[in-house]
């Protein structure tokens, strides 16, 4: 029996009665090691506390989902309202002077869409407001400051929107697709000529190209978690 114990435990072990045989120093180390592996029940979290933390975590997650869903619903409602306002304004304009003129900033209040962007092949239709503030991009697309104004026949019209909402369909855009900009006075058709991915600092894509054009800007990659490191660019030129 001693040989069997020696092979299993090593040269030092304790008998059932607690007496030590051979290798006293090593036996002490083994005994100490066993004590280190013992879990102190006083350090374990009570079951009730664990359940409370689980409930709290589930509750917090549910609240975040509800808040996110409510934000999406409100954004969709605000966008639909903007589309309705533009439709009413275009209908009211029918039969009036057909003389085309550019709708300049300040002609209407800040909540009135300056245009409606449509890409039928993507089933995309979104109101376009002045500026790119958080409030604007939560309810539609925004006109990038310093670029041309919708309804003009020259310059480069820069339009931005979020990749995880209004501009999510752009991941399926292809050259040759038709793009429409509706204003109160007119509708202009553009043809997509190219797409590209650039750095956020590359503002050259918004420069005047010498031809009437539209440049759509959104963050990239589309499914990136966090602040996206690049920008997805769609370039379209006026089609006659």
Tab-separated table of C-alpha atoms in Angstrom:
chain	number	residue	atom	x	y	z
A	1	UNK	CA	0.000	0.000	0.000
A	2	UNK	CA	2.878	2.340	0.697
A	3	UNK	CA	4.278	1.765	-2.785
A	4	UNK	CA	0.906	2.553	-4.358
A	5	UNK	CA	0.562	5.744	-2.326
A	6	UNK	CA	4.102	6.716	-3.247
A	7	UNK	CA	3.457	6.294	-6.963
A	8	UNK	CA	0.204	8.296	-6.811
A	9	UNK	CA	1.058	11.092	-4.414
A	10	UNK	CA	4.824	11.152	-4.724
A	11	UNK	CA	7.315	10.561	-1.918
A	12	UNK	CA	5.285	12.580	0.545
A	13	UNK	CA	1.668	12.102	1.569
A	14	UNK	CA	-0.493	12.037	4.615
A	15	UNK	CA	-2.211	8.965	5.912
A	16	UNK	CA	-5.867	8.875	6.834
A	17	UNK	CA	-4.915	9.554	10.454
A	18	UNK	CA	-3.026	12.656	9.385
A	19	UNK	CA	0.467	11.212	10.085
A	20	UNK	CA	3.216	12.196	7.741
A	21	UNK	CA	5.448	9.645	6.005
A	22	UNK	CA	8.707	10.586	4.296
A	23	UNK	CA	9.632	13.824	2.700
A	24	UNK	CA	8.386	16.063	5.473
A	25	UNK	CA	9.229	19.298	3.711
A	26	UNK	CA	7.621	18.201	0.467
A	27	UNK	CA	4.592	16.930	2.361
A	28	UNK	CA	4.174	20.381	3.823
A	29	UNK	CA	4.233	21.893	0.345
A	30	UNK	CA	1.625	19.453	-0.906
A	31	UNK	CA	-0.609	20.208	2.027
A	32	UNK	CA	-0.200	23.932	1.402
A	33	UNK	CA	-1.009	23.478	-2.268
A	34	UNK	CA	-4.197	21.654	-1.387
A	35	UNK	CA	-5.258	24.498	0.842
A	36	UNK	CA	-4.672	26.963	-2.013
A	37	UNK	CA	-7.050	25.017	-4.229
A	38	UNK	CA	-9.795	25.102	-1.635
A	39	UNK	CA	-12.552	27.615	-2.465
A	40	UNK	CA	-13.621	29.757	0.415
A	41	UNK	CA	-17.408	29.705	0.400
A	42	UNK	CA	-17.405	33.132	2.022
A	43	UNK	CA	-15.966	34.641	-1.190
A	44	UNK	CA	-18.699	33.235	-3.442
A	45	UNK	CA	-21.463	35.610	-4.497
A	46	UNK	CA	-24.841	34.717	-3.018
A	47	UNK	CA	-27.348	33.313	-5.505
A	48	UNK	CA	-29.785	36.140	-4.808
A	49	UNK	CA	-27.131	38.741	-5.680
A	50	UNK	CA	-26.269	36.965	-8.922
A	51	UNK	CA	-29.921	36.846	-9.910
A	52	UNK	CA	-30.286	40.540	-9.081
A	53	UNK	CA	-27.338	41.410	-11.337
A	54	UNK	CA	-28.729	39.252	-14.148
A	55	UNK	CA	-32.106	40.959	-13.872
A	56	UNK	CA	-30.459	44.381	-13.851
A	57	UNK	CA	-28.426	43.532	-16.963
A	58	UNK	CA	-31.460	42.263	-18.838
A	59	UNK	CA	-33.428	45.340	-17.825
A	60	UNK	CA	-30.689	47.710	-18.984
A	61	UNK	CA	-30.379	45.882	-22.313
A	62	UNK	CA	-34.128	45.996	-22.857
A	63	UNK	CA	-34.228	49.726	-22.105
A	64	UNK	CA	-31.455	50.392	-24.631
A	65	UNK	CA	-33.293	48.411	-27.297
A	66	UNK	CA	-36.492	50.322	-26.606
A	67	UNK	CA	-34.685	53.662	-26.821
A	68	UNK	CA	-32.986	52.645	-30.083
A	69	UNK	CA	-36.275	51.446	-31.567
A	70	UNK	CA	-38.039	54.647	-30.533
A	71	UNK	CA	-35.287	56.738	-32.126
A	72	UNK	CA	-35.590	54.813	-35.399
A	73	UNK	CA	-39.373	55.152	-35.363
A	74	UNK	CA	-39.201	58.891	-34.743
A	75	UNK	CA	-36.569	59.307	-37.469
A	76	UNK	CA	-38.783	57.450	-39.947
A	77	UNK	CA	-41.809	59.533	-38.946
A	78	UNK	CA	-39.885	62.794	-39.318
A	79	UNK	CA	-38.589	61.710	-42.728
A	80	UNK	CA	-42.076	60.791	-43.961
A	81	UNK	CA	-43.354	64.138	-42.744
A	82	UNK	CA	-40.650	65.938	-44.712
A	83	UNK	CA	-41.571	64.010	-47.867
A	84	UNK	CA	-45.210	64.962	-47.352
A	85	UNK	CA	-44.340	68.631	-46.931
A	86	UNK	CA	-42.393	68.609	-50.188
A	87	UNK	CA	-45.206	66.882	-52.062
A	88	UNK	CA	-47.687	69.490	-50.821
A	89	UNK	CA	-45.358	72.332	-51.769
A	90	UNK	CA	-44.839	70.937	-55.286
A	91	UNK	CA	-48.577	70.469	-55.723
A	92	UNK	CA	-49.213	74.050	-54.603
A	93	UNK	CA	-46.585	75.277	-57.053
A	94	UNK	CA	-48.297	73.588	-60.011
A	95	UNK	CA	-49.889	76.126	-62.341
A	96	UNK	CA	-47.809	79.032	-61.045
A	97	UNK	CA	-44.958	80.679	-62.909
A	98	UNK	CA	-42.795	78.073	-64.639
A	99	UNK	CA	-39.759	80.316	-64.487
A	100	UNK	CA	-37.071	78.247	-62.766
A	101	UNK	CA	-35.207	79.968	-59.989
A	102	UNK	CA	-32.818	78.756	-57.371
A	103	UNK	CA	-34.233	78.269	-53.882
A	104	UNK	CA	-31.685	80.046	-51.725
A	105	UNK	CA	-30.973	79.399	-48.022
A	106	UNK	CA	-33.299	81.340	-45.755
A	107	UNK	CA	-36.194	81.295	-48.245
A	108	UNK	CA	-37.946	78.785	-46.004
A	109	UNK	CA	-37.588	77.766	-42.381
A	110	UNK	CA	-34.936	75.292	-41.314
A	111	UNK	CA	-37.376	72.384	-40.997
A	112	UNK	CA	-38.541	72.629	-44.616
A	113	UNK	CA	-36.723	70.184	-46.937
A	114	UNK	CA	-34.753	71.882	-49.695
A	115	UNK	CA	-35.155	68.868	-51.972
A	116	UNK	CA	-36.043	65.197	-52.114
A	117	UNK	CA	-33.411	62.695	-53.236
A	118	UNK	CA	-34.742	59.666	-55.117
A	119	UNK	CA	-32.931	56.595	-56.458
A	120	UNK	CA	-35.675	54.313	-57.833
A	121	UNK	CA	-33.380	51.307	-58.383
A	122	UNK	CA	-32.628	51.260	-54.642
A	123	UNK	CA	-36.121	52.289	-53.528
A	124	UNK	CA	-34.444	55.214	-51.784
A	125	UNK	CA	-36.407	58.406	-51.146
A	126	UNK	CA	-35.266	60.863	-48.507
A	127	UNK	CA	-35.841	64.570	-47.767
A	128	UNK	CA	-32.761	66.775	-48.003
A	129	UNK	CA	-32.372	69.592	-45.477
A	130	UNK	CA	-29.890	72.442	-45.178
A	131	UNK	CA	-26.776	71.614	-43.162
A	132	UNK	CA	-25.397	68.427	-41.641
A	133	UNK	CA	-26.115	68.873	-37.943
A	134	UNK	CA	-27.112	65.918	-35.762
A	135	UNK	CA	-30.745	67.024	-35.819
A	136	UNK	CA	-30.760	67.221	-39.618
A	137	UNK	CA	-29.153	63.818	-40.146
A	138	UNK	CA	-31.595	62.227	-37.712
A	139	UNK	CA	-34.543	63.127	-39.932
A	140	UNK	CA	-33.061	62.904	-43.414
A	141	UNK	CA	-30.081	63.791	-45.582
A	142	UNK	CA	-28.206	67.080	-45.327
A	143	UNK	CA	-26.740	69.551	-47.800
A	144	UNK	CA	-23.023	69.937	-47.193
A	145	UNK	CA	-22.140	73.579	-46.618
A	146	UNK	CA	-20.095	75.235	-49.330
A	147	UNK	CA	-21.455	73.052	-52.133
A	148	UNK	CA	-24.020	73.921	-54.814
A	149	UNK	CA	-27.716	74.277	-54.010
A	150	UNK	CA	-30.400	71.903	-55.375
A	151	UNK	CA	-32.104	73.332	-58.449
A	152	UNK	CA	-28.960	74.930	-59.840
A	153	UNK	CA	-27.567	73.959	-63.223
A	154	UNK	CA	-23.927	74.240	-62.250
A	155	UNK	CA	-21.621	73.220	-59.438
A	156	UNK	CA	-21.344	70.101	-57.313
A	157	UNK	CA	-24.217	69.401	-54.880
A	158	UNK	CA	-22.886	67.599	-51.800
A	159	UNK	CA	-25.385	65.509	-49.806
A	160	UNK	CA	-24.588	63.486	-46.683
A	161	UNK	CA	-26.566	61.006	-44.583
A	162	UNK	CA	-25.983	58.195	-42.096
A	163	UNK	CA	-24.841	54.800	-43.401
A	164	UNK	CA	-27.006	52.894	-40.898
A	165	UNK	CA	-30.259	54.610	-41.821
A	166	UNK	CA	-31.141	56.682	-44.892
A	167	UNK	CA	-28.028	55.909	-46.949
A	168	UNK	CA	-27.813	52.205	-46.071
A	169	UNK	CA	-29.192	51.292	-49.559
A	170	UNK	CA	-26.151	52.951	-51.177
A	171	UNK	CA	-24.163	49.775	-50.616
A	172	UNK	CA	-26.056	48.413	-53.626
A	173	UNK	CA	-25.520	51.396	-55.937
A	174	UNK	CA	-23.967	50.806	-59.359
A	175	UNK	CA	-22.718	53.163	-62.105
A	176	UNK	CA	-25.494	53.925	-64.569
A	177	UNK	CA	-28.230	54.201	-61.929
A	178	UNK	CA	-30.576	57.176	-62.200
A	179	UNK	CA	-30.702	59.709	-59.368
A	180	UNK	CA	-33.368	62.421	-59.067
A	181	UNK	CA	-33.437	65.658	-57.106
A	182	UNK	CA	-36.918	67.148	-56.669
A	183	UNK	CA	-37.281	70.754	-55.561
A	184	UNK	CA	-40.474	72.791	-55.303
A	185	UNK	CA	-39.852	74.223	-58.775
A	186	UNK	CA	-38.257	71.363	-60.723
A	187	UNK	CA	-36.958	67.808	-61.003
A	188	UNK	CA	-33.459	67.076	-62.300
A	189	UNK	CA	-32.177	63.668	-63.307
A	190	UNK	CA	-28.586	62.596	-62.758
A	191	UNK	CA	-26.712	59.477	-63.842
A	192	UNK	CA	-24.306	57.748	-61.435
A	193	UNK	CA	-20.831	57.737	-62.993
A	194	UNK	CA	-18.651	56.302	-60.243
A	195	UNK	CA	-18.292	55.190	-56.629
A	196	UNK	CA	-15.196	55.361	-54.456
A	197	UNK	CA	-13.892	55.067	-50.899
A	198	UNK	CA	-11.814	57.918	-49.490
A	199	UNK	CA	-10.402	59.166	-46.202
A	200	UNK	CA	-12.534	61.585	-44.127
A	201	UNK	CA	-10.032	64.365	-44.822
A	202	UNK	CA	-10.329	64.018	-48.594
A	203	UNK	CA	-12.712	66.907	-49.318
A	204	UNK	CA	-11.546	67.175	-52.928
A	205	UNK	CA	-14.511	64.977	-53.879
A	206	UNK	CA	-16.756	67.973	-53.137
A	207	UNK	CA	-14.907	70.336	-55.476
A	208	UNK	CA	-16.626	71.755	-58.557
A	209	UNK	CA	-16.154	69.315	-61.421
A	210	UNK	CA	-17.002	71.772	-64.205
A	211	UNK	CA	-20.224	69.878	-64.885
A	212	UNK	CA	-23.514	69.893	-62.941
A	213	UNK	CA	-23.142	66.999	-60.523
A	214	UNK	CA	-24.243	65.451	-57.244
A	215	UNK	CA	-21.921	63.832	-54.709
A	216	UNK	CA	-23.371	61.573	-52.026
A	217	UNK	CA	-21.283	61.017	-48.899
A	218	UNK	CA	-21.704	58.484	-46.101
A	219	UNK	CA	-19.486	56.623	-43.667
A	220	UNK	CA	-17.779	53.376	-44.655
A	221	UNK	CA	-17.694	50.396	-44.137
A	222	UNK	CA	-21.481	50.211	-43.908
A	223	UNK	CA	-21.523	47.587	-41.135
A	224	UNK	CA	-18.544	48.918	-39.176
A	225	UNK	CA	-19.099	49.064	-35.415
A	226	UNK	CA	-18.141	52.453	-34.004
A	227	UNK	CA	-16.824	55.525	-35.801
A	228	UNK	CA	-16.217	54.411	-39.396
A	229	UNK	CA	-12.678	55.180	-40.643
A	230	UNK	CA	-13.556	55.951	-44.286
A	231	UNK	CA	-16.162	57.629	-46.499
A	232	UNK	CA	-18.184	56.102	-49.322
A	233	UNK	CA	-18.639	58.454	-52.286
A	234	UNK	CA	-21.208	58.317	-55.086
A	235	UNK	CA	-20.716	60.700	-58.018
A	236	UNK	CA	-23.545	61.467	-60.447
A	237	UNK	CA	-23.719	63.952	-63.325
A	238	UNK	CA	-26.681	65.800	-64.778
A	239	UNK	CA	-28.392	63.793	-67.506
A	240	UNK	CA	-30.216	65.624	-70.301
